[in-house]
Amino acid sequence: MSDDAEKPVSRSRFEREKRARQEAEALLESKSRELFLANEELLSHQNSLEEIVEDRTAKLQAALEKAQAASEMRSRFLATMSHEIRTPLGGLIGMINLLRMEEDDSRKIELLDYATASGTALKRIVNDVLDFSKMEAGAFQFHKEAVDIRALTASVLAMAIANSTKDGLTFRQSISDTVPNLFSGDATRIRQVLSNLISNATRYSSEGLIEVRATAEHFDNGSLLRVEVEDQGVGIAPDEKQHLFKDFSQVQNKLTAAAQGTGLGLAISKRIIEGCGGTIGVESRFGKGSVFWFELPVEIVTGTSVEELPQIPEIKDIEALLKGAKVLLAEDNKINQKLIMTFLDRMGLDADLAENGRIAVEKFEPGKYDIILMDVAMPEMDGLQATRAIRDTWAADQIPPILALTAHVMETIEDESRSVGIDRVLNKPIGFQDLRMGIAEALRGRNRSYRRTAKPRDEEQATVLKLMSKDIAEGLVLAMDAREINALVSDFLDDGTRLLRAIRTGWKKKDFETVSADAHSLKGASGLLGFKDLSECASIVEDNADVLDAEDFAEVTDIIADQIKMIRSEVAS
Amino acid sequence: MKGVVFVELLSMAESAFGEATVDNVLDEADLDNGGAFTAVGNYPCDHLIKLVEGFSEKSGASPEALQQKFGFWMLDFFEKGYSDFFVGKENSFDMLEAIDTEIHVEVLKLYPEAELPSFTTERFGDSQFEMVYSSPRPLVEFCQGLIEACIERFKETATIERTAVPNQPNNTRFLITLTS
């Protein structure tokens, strides 16, 4: 080969190689040009595409803005209209209520009862249409809160009994033990559906029993709640069943010859239940009666205290509860002032009027009132601002329950009210019974803690409190005596010991999922009682069950065990 | 025809007969490009035939034998330059099937104007394989060489039976039967 490399190349071979190279170079150049041109074309194509995209985006953006503006306008219109319609309607119904109370002439009483019935029907229609519009506008929201279905059913039934004019009807509530004491759900919406079903049952039957039943079975991570409302009324023909839950549909029969309502009630109920992830349905025999039911998957709330929820008072207790209670009413509308002050007076309450939010703030002093009723829309200072001012000035335990009265229906009002510390929102127009029930519930719910704060007890305190975080300990002291607190903590300790054992066994078996779940329970329960260190350790186990090594795991669980031991020794002492 | 074929043919001839013989043949062939070939160019197929004939005259080997030898040379060239095509091929049948279904597909992506021959194939059981070569170019022997090289590459032995297809002068049928 080295010889070959030394050898000179012939002229003809050299020329050929040169020519081949030139040809290759020419080819390369023409290909480069082709490539360049193709690139240019691509670039211009890309630019024009970008222009088109920009143009389309701008058009879409404009369309979107227009749609948003329109939707916003619709929402505002809805809010305004609901306010404008409900306020005078409330005045109207209220005044008729007052007249009825003062009237002795049975002929006029009959007329006034008709007027009340019409007014109430109109109120229901307005509410239905507003709910329906909200659903159509997509502005219908669901909240999560602790729901006590027993109390809720009792209260809805109490209202139904109070409003029922049919003597032949009897009402019964039967809630199975399988139903959890508290579960998380939207109490307002569940109440709405239940009210609707019970009101239908009342409307479509003239005599017999109306029974509300509730059962629950295990489902996923919680329970499947089933609620049934059974009546012995007119029933539903099979061919009418399919239209029952449709918008604006109504079953015609002799009992409702004078058509009442909008036919939206069941359609709204269906949307609510389905919005909460449940199902609704009916079984019926024509002429024999119907069972309307709904099923909701619910998460059980493992609260230790039912105290958080307003207790629903029995009708007979209400009078005693309200008698002499001191109320501050903040309301600017003259008609409403007259109406609600008269209502409060009839309820046996000792009412004081503030013409707007500012005056209410000035009038308020701890211990002076048992409850505050706050209109939302007022001049100078509205109800939300006034509530905030009171909450900012005084400590939580010095402030009685504050109920907002509003004719607004938009969800934002409820949210804002909650955020400033309003305990409950009552919707105007509010009738005598609704207001009475609302006040009674608030008074009953808060009464133990509030009244106790008014005259703090100096009896002995549970020593275990010092192991709890301050806010939780304070809350417990307000609601329970030492014996009750110790009992509560003992229950927790039994549960905690069991969970710790399960966590250790689970970890040995490498069943980290169960370990995490048990640690989660322990974290929740200890957090609820303010045992911070314990809760944090449980949280570490929950989050890291599968990554902790044996030594770390032993250390964390030992701390948990020590904490439990320490708490137990305090309870024992 | 792609220039790479010419460049490889000349390269094979140089290794077999030496530079002087190649220069001689190129001069005598009197080609319109003066015998200057580049791998990236395109040249008429008859140039290839003329060159093969020229080498045949100089060496005494038949043009058919030279074409077959070139088939072996090219398979080697393909394997060195385009080894990806050999990945996952377990035997000669796999490889021969891939000419139309994979290799030519890739070639056409780079050279949309390339005029490629077609190779339709059919298997008869595990050991028999039919391949019909279809091309207006007189390169049947080159094809035969490629097939033989392919069988050898996969360490197989086989008989190759070659028949013309009646009334289809551009088509040639190869029936390959494995003997081991």
PDB file of C-alpha atoms in Angstrom, chain A residues 1 4 13, chain B residues 7-23 25 55-56 58-61 65-67 69-70 73:
ATOM      1  CA  MET A   1       0.000   0.000   0.000  1.00  0.00           C
ATOM      2  CA  ASP A   4       0.696   2.780  -4.047  1.00  0.00           C
ATOM      3  CA  ARG A  13      -7.307  10.212 -13.124  1.00  0.00           C
TER       4      ARG A  13
ATOM      5  CA  VAL B   7     -18.393   4.825  -7.192  1.00  0.00           C
ATOM      6  CA  GLU B   8     -18.636   1.418  -5.498  1.00  0.00           C
ATOM      7  CA  LEU B   9     -18.276  -0.452  -8.792  1.00  0.00           C
ATOM      8  CA  LEU B  10     -15.083   1.488  -9.561  1.00  0.00           C
ATOM      9  CA  SER B  11     -13.895   0.906  -6.035  1.00  0.00           C
ATOM     10  CA  MET B  12     -14.415  -2.847  -6.382  1.00  0.00           C
ATOM     11  CA  ALA B  13     -12.650  -2.854  -9.768  1.00  0.00           C
ATOM     12  CA  GLU B  14      -9.700  -0.915  -8.361  1.00  0.00           C
ATOM     13  CA  SER B  15      -9.287  -3.447  -5.554  1.00  0.00           C
ATOM     14  CA  ALA B  16      -9.591  -6.342  -8.006  1.00  0.00           C
ATOM     15  CA  PHE B  17      -7.724  -5.072 -11.105  1.00  0.00           C
ATOM     16  CA  GLY B  18      -5.765  -2.012  -9.931  1.00  0.00           C
ATOM     17  CA  GLU B  19      -6.029   1.708 -10.701  1.00  0.00           C
ATOM     18  CA  ALA B  20      -4.431   1.505 -14.138  1.00  0.00           C
ATOM     19  CA  THR B  21      -7.009  -0.970 -15.430  1.00  0.00           C
ATOM     20  CA  VAL B  22      -9.836   1.148 -14.083  1.00  0.00           C
ATOM     21  CA  ASP B  23      -8.402   4.297 -15.712  1.00  0.00           C
ATOM     22  CA  VAL B  25     -11.606   1.131 -18.947  1.00  0.00           C
ATOM     23  CA  PHE B  55     -13.906  -4.766 -16.952  1.00  0.00           C
ATOM     24  CA  SER B  56     -15.008  -8.076 -18.426  1.00  0.00           C
ATOM     25  CA  LYS B  58      -9.812  -6.579 -19.474  1.00  0.00           C
ATOM     26  CA  SER B  59     -10.155  -9.365 -16.930  1.00  0.00           C
ATOM     27  CA  GLY B  60     -11.595 -12.210 -18.918  1.00  0.00           C
ATOM     28  CA  ALA B  61     -14.351 -12.701 -16.342  1.00  0.00           C
ATOM     29  CA  ALA B  65     -19.869 -13.114 -13.009  1.00  0.00           C
ATOM     30  CA  LEU B  66     -18.785  -9.518 -12.452  1.00  0.00           C
ATOM     31  CA  GLN B  67     -22.356  -8.394 -11.742  1.00  0.00           C
ATOM     32  CA  LYS B  69     -19.466 -10.339  -7.568  1.00  0.00           C
ATOM     33  CA  PHE B  70     -20.672  -6.748  -7.392  1.00  0.00           C
ATOM     34  CA  TRP B  73     -19.584  -6.212  -2.736  1.00  0.00           C
TER      35      TRP B  73
END
